[in-house]
Amino acid sequence: MRSERRPRWRAAAGCAAVGLVLSGCASMPSSGPVQRVDASERADSDGEGEPQVRVYGVPPAEGALPQAIVRGFLEAITSDEVNFETAREYLTPRRRGEWDPFASTTILSSGADLRIPGADDPAASGDGQTMRVELTGSRLATVDEAHVYSPEAGEYQATFLLRRVDDQWRIDALPDGLVIGEADFRRIYRSVNTFYYAELGPEGRRVEHGEDVLVADPVYVRRRIDPVGESVRTLLEGPSEWLSPAVASAFPASAGVAEDRAPAIDESGGISVWLTGVPSDWPGERCERMAAQLLHTVRDVASVDVTEARLLDDDGTPLCEETEAGAREHAPGLLAGELNRPYFLDEDGDLVQVVEGEEQPSLRPVPGTLDEAEGGLRAVAIRRDGEQAAGVSADGSTLYVAPLSNEDDTGPEVLATSATGGEHAGLSAPSWDGLGDLWVADRDPAGPGLLRLADGRGTPTEVPVEGLRDGQRIEALRAASDGVRIAMLIGEADGGARLHLGRIERAEGAEGTELSVTGLRPVTPRLEDVAAVSWAGGSRLVVVGRPADGVEQLMYVRSDGSTVNTPTVPGLNDVTGVAAAENEDLPLLAETLDGVAWLQDRSQWKVVGSRGSAPVYAG
């Protein structure tokens, strides 16, 4: 079940710590140079960007002039006040009840610049009872009322109209929503994965647990203002607009959290949620699926280990419960597989796996005949059950598949070809999803396309990609294990490649299930060129990319396009490829000019295969 929208923000942002003197509240001239408001430039945070004390707003100073009032307001909306009580003191009485701070949040690269238009502007000078203050800044992203983050680079501009009330300047007109700097955004908000079931249609029955796979849908909630309760309410409202065509919720559309009973976690690690809107005849199995969604969502945000979810109706009658053990039957990553060792092609072109040792990793030859492909290989992919591997020939013209076994292996089988070859043409590196389907992009300039081989065999089927423009083509791809998301590097006319996330949709056609990739959205807008990408968790990717006027870097990003604060990735020179597992505990691998390196203890890179190439985890 899907919802068209989520609830509005129920928490507040704000800004000055108790006992601090807020310089923005002092009297200021009504004209003069542009001044920047950046509430993050305070010494009230620890090394992780979190404040050491709870932060509250400071009321407007007596006799403060218009620019100071706007500055004080922008500081006050970054406080830890639930309903913006102090921020509303900067508004006229009429506007206090009309202003909707929960409509959206605009994130600027730093603080906003403030200026008052010149005296030659009639609207600025007026009759001495009104004044305009203009805000400008560099916009990075927005978070909508559904808590969904969207990269949205561009220039931001807004106008505040101030009016005298009892001889004090107050804001009488302003945009709904919040405007804050990136540093404050990171301090106030945190990313949380809500979870919904992948809608795979009849194809979900091809594999065990295909109908039980939970897909991460990241949202942003406040760190210190009821993050658990807000996450639960957001979960019940349904998936984000972008993900909703490919997932479903077990909760009925009418379900909601009882207003007088907040979700509560007890000392035993159980969370109880009182619900309204659940029919009395709701099936028990459906309720258990609801509880699994809830448990996995809450475990992502709670400060304690949550091991059980209990759902009750609003009068306290139990509906169902689900334990941590039971929730494993309905979980994210069910199709990711348990093949946790990394692989790469050694200097002889043979497929090897990395085996972690007590002192240093060792290499083990992989059985099978994939590396006997004519002309050698330049890219490989391991099926998630470890039974097969796919490889692309060194010239990029041919896709091979072979069992990872020496029994009854007659050699690699040709499954697809491209009309062109060469370093920047031919077939991309292949990728397996959790259904056992093999994905590859044909980079033939005369006829590029996205191909899927169901179960990794037979004739490839071209999958239409909605939103690709003329001159664009898919340079590389990585399918998520859940079968509904695919990360793609899309080549641009300027020669660079940008990372986009696509949604895999399934529809019943005359000849069976028809697939399409829709909803392309940029994930790394700050990077001018992305060289490699790999899934590194349910809603996290690791990329190799270069920002404008910057140097190449290895970094984590979320599937919604927001950056990940931690863990940071130690620097590594000349990186051309990267491999990660959806299990976030496993080490990164990177391809460099010196060979294949892996990140030991998340702190130090170590070369494990000099002159090796094409590192991968299963998938």
Short mmCIF file of C-alpha atoms in Angstrom, two decimals, residues 279-506:
data_model
loop_
_atom_site.label_atom_id
_atom_site.label_comp_id
_atom_site.label_asym_id
_atom_site.label_seq_id
_atom_site.Cartn_x
_atom_site.Cartn_y
_atom_site.Cartn_z
CA PRO A 279 -9.22 -3.21 10.73
CA SER A 280 -10.28 -5.72 13.38
CA ASP A 281 -10.09 -8.56 10.87
CA TRP A 282 -6.56 -7.66 9.72
CA PRO A 283 -4.71 -10.94 8.98
CA GLY A 284 -2.14 -12.01 11.57
CA GLU A 285 0.49 -12.74 8.92
CA ARG A 286 0.06 -9.24 7.52
CA CYS A 287 0.42 -7.81 11.01
CA GLU A 288 3.69 -9.67 11.53
CA ARG A 289 5.00 -8.18 8.29
CA MET A 290 4.04 -4.76 9.66
CA ALA A 291 5.93 -5.47 12.87
CA ALA A 292 9.02 -6.53 10.88
CA GLN A 293 8.97 -3.22 8.98
CA LEU A 294 8.69 -1.39 12.27
CA LEU A 295 11.46 -3.32 14.00
CA HIS A 296 14.00 -2.83 11.22
CA THR A 297 13.16 0.88 10.96
CA VAL A 298 13.42 1.52 14.70
CA ARG A 299 16.65 -0.43 15.05
CA ASP A 300 18.17 2.05 12.61
CA VAL A 301 17.44 5.04 14.85
CA ALA A 302 17.03 3.90 18.47
CA SER A 303 19.86 4.56 20.91
CA VAL A 304 19.34 1.12 22.49
CA ASP A 305 19.23 -2.38 21.01
CA VAL A 306 15.60 -3.05 20.02
CA THR A 307 14.85 -6.78 19.88
CA GLU A 308 11.06 -6.94 19.71
CA ALA A 309 8.20 -4.96 18.19
CA ARG A 310 4.68 -5.03 19.66
CA LEU A 311 1.68 -3.57 17.85
CA LEU A 312 -1.47 -2.72 19.79
CA ASP A 313 -4.69 -0.95 18.93
CA ASP A 314 -5.43 2.39 20.54
CA ASP A 315 -7.22 0.82 23.54
CA GLY A 316 -4.23 -1.41 24.31
CA THR A 317 -5.48 -4.67 22.77
CA PRO A 318 -2.48 -6.57 21.34
CA LEU A 319 -2.52 -6.99 17.56
CA CYS A 320 0.73 -8.92 17.06
CA GLU A 321 4.40 -8.93 17.94
CA GLU A 322 7.63 -9.85 16.20
CA THR A 323 10.98 -10.76 17.68
CA GLU A 324 14.38 -10.04 16.25
CA ALA A 325 14.70 -13.70 15.20
CA GLY A 326 11.31 -13.69 13.48
CA ALA A 327 12.04 -10.43 11.70
CA ARG A 328 14.96 -12.06 9.92
CA GLU A 329 12.38 -13.77 7.71
CA HIS A 330 11.31 -10.31 6.57
CA ALA A 331 14.47 -8.27 6.29
CA PRO A 332 16.68 -6.07 4.12
CA GLY A 333 19.46 -7.88 2.31
CA LEU A 334 17.68 -11.26 2.13
CA LEU A 335 18.79 -11.63 -1.50
CA ALA A 336 22.30 -10.24 -1.00
CA GLY A 337 23.68 -13.73 -0.37
CA GLU A 338 26.28 -14.87 2.12
CA LEU A 339 29.25 -14.97 -0.24
CA ASN A 340 31.37 -12.45 1.61
CA ARG A 341 34.81 -12.85 0.02
CA PRO A 342 36.13 -10.38 -2.53
CA TYR A 343 37.48 -11.39 -5.95
CA PHE A 344 39.64 -9.88 -8.66
CA LEU A 345 41.65 -10.76 -11.77
CA ASP A 346 45.31 -11.33 -11.01
CA GLU A 347 48.23 -10.26 -13.21
CA ASP A 348 47.77 -13.39 -15.35
CA GLY A 349 44.07 -12.70 -15.88
CA ASP A 350 42.98 -15.55 -13.58
CA LEU A 351 40.06 -15.12 -11.21
CA VAL A 352 41.17 -15.27 -7.55
CA GLN A 353 39.47 -14.66 -4.22
CA VAL A 354 40.91 -12.83 -1.24
CA VAL A 355 40.97 -14.83 1.98
CA GLU A 356 41.60 -12.93 5.20
CA GLY A 357 44.43 -14.32 7.32
CA GLU A 358 45.65 -13.65 10.84
CA GLU A 359 48.51 -11.42 9.65
CA GLN A 360 47.72 -10.66 6.02
CA PRO A 361 45.22 -11.77 3.38
CA SER A 362 46.05 -14.55 0.93
CA LEU A 363 44.84 -15.32 -2.59
CA ARG A 364 43.05 -18.48 -3.61
CA PRO A 365 42.41 -19.61 -7.20
CA VAL A 366 38.72 -19.85 -8.11
CA PRO A 367 37.56 -23.08 -9.81
CA GLY A 368 35.83 -23.01 -13.18
CA THR A 369 36.78 -22.02 -16.68
CA LEU A 370 35.61 -18.41 -16.91
CA ASP A 371 39.19 -17.17 -17.24
CA GLU A 372 39.61 -19.39 -20.30
CA ALA A 373 37.50 -16.94 -22.30
CA GLU A 374 39.11 -16.13 -25.63
CA GLY A 375 41.38 -13.10 -25.40
CA GLY A 376 41.12 -12.88 -21.61
CA LEU A 377 38.81 -10.76 -19.44
CA ARG A 378 38.62 -7.14 -18.34
CA ALA A 379 35.65 -7.37 -15.94
CA VAL A 380 33.89 -10.05 -13.89
CA ALA A 381 30.81 -10.48 -11.68
CA ILE A 382 30.06 -13.30 -9.24
CA ARG A 383 26.48 -14.52 -8.83
CA ARG A 384 25.29 -13.99 -5.28
CA ASP A 385 24.91 -17.71 -4.57
CA GLY A 386 28.49 -18.33 -5.72
CA GLU A 387 27.51 -20.86 -8.37
CA GLN A 388 28.26 -18.85 -11.50
CA ALA A 389 30.42 -16.01 -12.72
CA ALA A 390 30.11 -13.67 -15.68
CA GLY A 391 32.93 -11.92 -17.49
CA VAL A 392 33.45 -9.43 -20.31
CA SER A 393 36.22 -10.06 -22.81
CA ALA A 394 39.30 -7.86 -22.83
CA ASP A 395 38.09 -5.99 -25.92
CA GLY A 396 34.59 -5.54 -24.48
CA SER A 397 32.85 -7.35 -27.32
CA THR A 398 31.63 -10.51 -25.57
CA LEU A 399 29.82 -11.52 -22.37
CA TYR A 400 30.65 -14.96 -20.99
CA VAL A 401 29.08 -17.01 -18.19
CA ALA A 402 30.56 -20.13 -16.60
CA PRO A 403 29.98 -22.20 -13.44
CA LEU A 404 32.34 -21.67 -10.51
CA SER A 405 33.01 -25.37 -10.46
CA ASN A 406 35.18 -27.87 -12.31
CA GLU A 407 32.34 -30.40 -12.53
CA ASP A 408 30.62 -30.65 -15.91
CA ASP A 409 32.18 -27.37 -16.98
CA THR A 410 32.57 -27.39 -20.73
CA GLY A 411 33.96 -23.87 -20.88
CA PRO A 412 32.55 -20.36 -20.79
CA GLU A 413 29.30 -19.79 -22.69
CA VAL A 414 28.79 -16.71 -24.87
CA LEU A 415 25.56 -14.98 -23.88
CA ALA A 416 25.81 -11.53 -25.44
CA THR A 417 27.94 -9.58 -27.88
CA SER A 418 28.41 -5.94 -28.81
CA ALA A 419 28.94 -4.59 -32.29
CA THR A 420 31.85 -2.53 -31.02
CA GLY A 421 34.80 -2.95 -28.72
CA GLY A 422 37.64 -0.96 -27.25
CA GLU A 423 38.47 0.69 -23.95
CA HIS A 424 35.47 3.04 -23.95
CA ALA A 425 33.04 0.95 -25.99
CA GLY A 426 31.60 -2.53 -25.99
CA LEU A 427 29.98 -4.08 -22.93
CA SER A 428 30.22 -2.67 -19.42
CA ALA A 429 31.16 -4.74 -16.39
CA PRO A 430 28.18 -7.03 -15.61
CA SER A 431 26.21 -7.17 -12.35
CA TRP A 432 23.93 -9.79 -10.73
CA ASP A 433 20.85 -8.87 -8.72
CA GLY A 434 19.45 -11.04 -5.92
CA LEU A 435 16.99 -12.79 -8.25
CA GLY A 436 19.89 -14.28 -10.19
CA ASP A 437 19.40 -11.96 -13.16
CA LEU A 438 22.44 -10.60 -14.98
CA TRP A 439 22.60 -6.94 -16.05
CA VAL A 440 25.02 -5.34 -18.51
CA ALA A 441 25.12 -2.17 -20.61
CA ASP A 442 26.04 -2.14 -24.28
CA ARG A 443 28.06 0.99 -25.01
CA ASP A 444 27.89 0.67 -28.78
CA PRO A 445 27.73 4.33 -29.97
CA ALA A 446 25.32 3.37 -32.74
CA GLY A 447 22.92 1.52 -30.45
CA PRO A 448 23.59 1.74 -26.71
CA GLY A 449 21.23 -0.01 -24.34
CA LEU A 450 20.63 -1.78 -21.04
CA LEU A 451 20.39 -5.57 -21.21
CA ARG A 452 19.05 -8.15 -18.75
CA LEU A 453 19.50 -11.91 -18.88
CA ALA A 454 16.88 -13.60 -16.69
CA ASP A 455 18.55 -16.21 -14.47
CA GLY A 456 21.82 -15.38 -16.21
CA ARG A 457 21.08 -17.37 -19.33
CA GLY A 458 19.26 -17.29 -22.63
CA THR A 459 18.84 -14.32 -24.92
CA PRO A 460 19.37 -10.87 -23.41
CA THR A 461 16.36 -8.55 -23.30
CA GLU A 462 16.75 -4.83 -23.74
CA VAL A 463 15.28 -2.87 -20.82
CA PRO A 464 14.08 0.65 -21.68
CA VAL A 465 15.52 3.44 -19.52
CA GLU A 466 13.15 6.36 -19.13
CA GLY A 467 14.84 9.75 -18.95
CA LEU A 468 18.02 9.14 -20.93
CA ARG A 469 18.67 12.08 -23.25
CA ASP A 470 20.18 12.02 -26.72
CA GLY A 471 23.92 11.59 -26.50
CA GLN A 472 23.78 9.89 -23.10
CA ARG A 473 24.63 6.26 -22.51
CA ILE A 474 25.21 3.94 -19.57
CA GLU A 475 28.94 3.54 -18.93
CA ALA A 476 28.77 1.29 -15.86
CA LEU A 477 26.14 -0.17 -13.54
CA ARG A 478 25.59 -1.99 -10.26
CA ALA A 479 22.27 -3.70 -9.51
CA ALA A 480 21.10 -3.77 -5.90
CA SER A 481 20.31 -7.18 -4.48
CA ASP A 482 16.66 -6.22 -3.85
CA GLY A 483 15.85 -6.20 -7.57
CA VAL A 484 14.20 -2.76 -7.58
CA ARG A 485 17.15 -0.34 -7.68
CA ILE A 486 20.09 0.04 -10.03
CA ALA A 487 23.01 2.49 -9.84
CA MET A 488 24.29 3.68 -13.21
CA LEU A 489 27.11 5.89 -14.40
CA ILE A 490 25.64 7.86 -17.29
CA GLY A 491 28.04 9.39 -19.76
CA GLU A 492 27.48 13.04 -20.62
CA ALA A 493 28.25 15.03 -23.77
CA ASP A 494 31.18 16.76 -22.01
CA GLY A 495 32.91 13.41 -21.57
CA GLY A 496 32.26 13.02 -17.85
CA ALA A 497 29.97 10.51 -16.18
CA ARG A 498 27.43 11.22 -13.45
CA LEU A 499 25.95 8.75 -11.00
CA HIS A 500 22.20 8.22 -11.21
CA LEU A 501 19.88 5.87 -9.39
CA GLY A 502 17.15 4.15 -11.36
CA ARG A 503 14.00 2.38 -10.20
CA ILE A 504 13.27 -1.04 -11.72
CA GLU A 505 9.55 -1.42 -12.36
CA ARG A 506 7.75 -4.61 -13.38
#
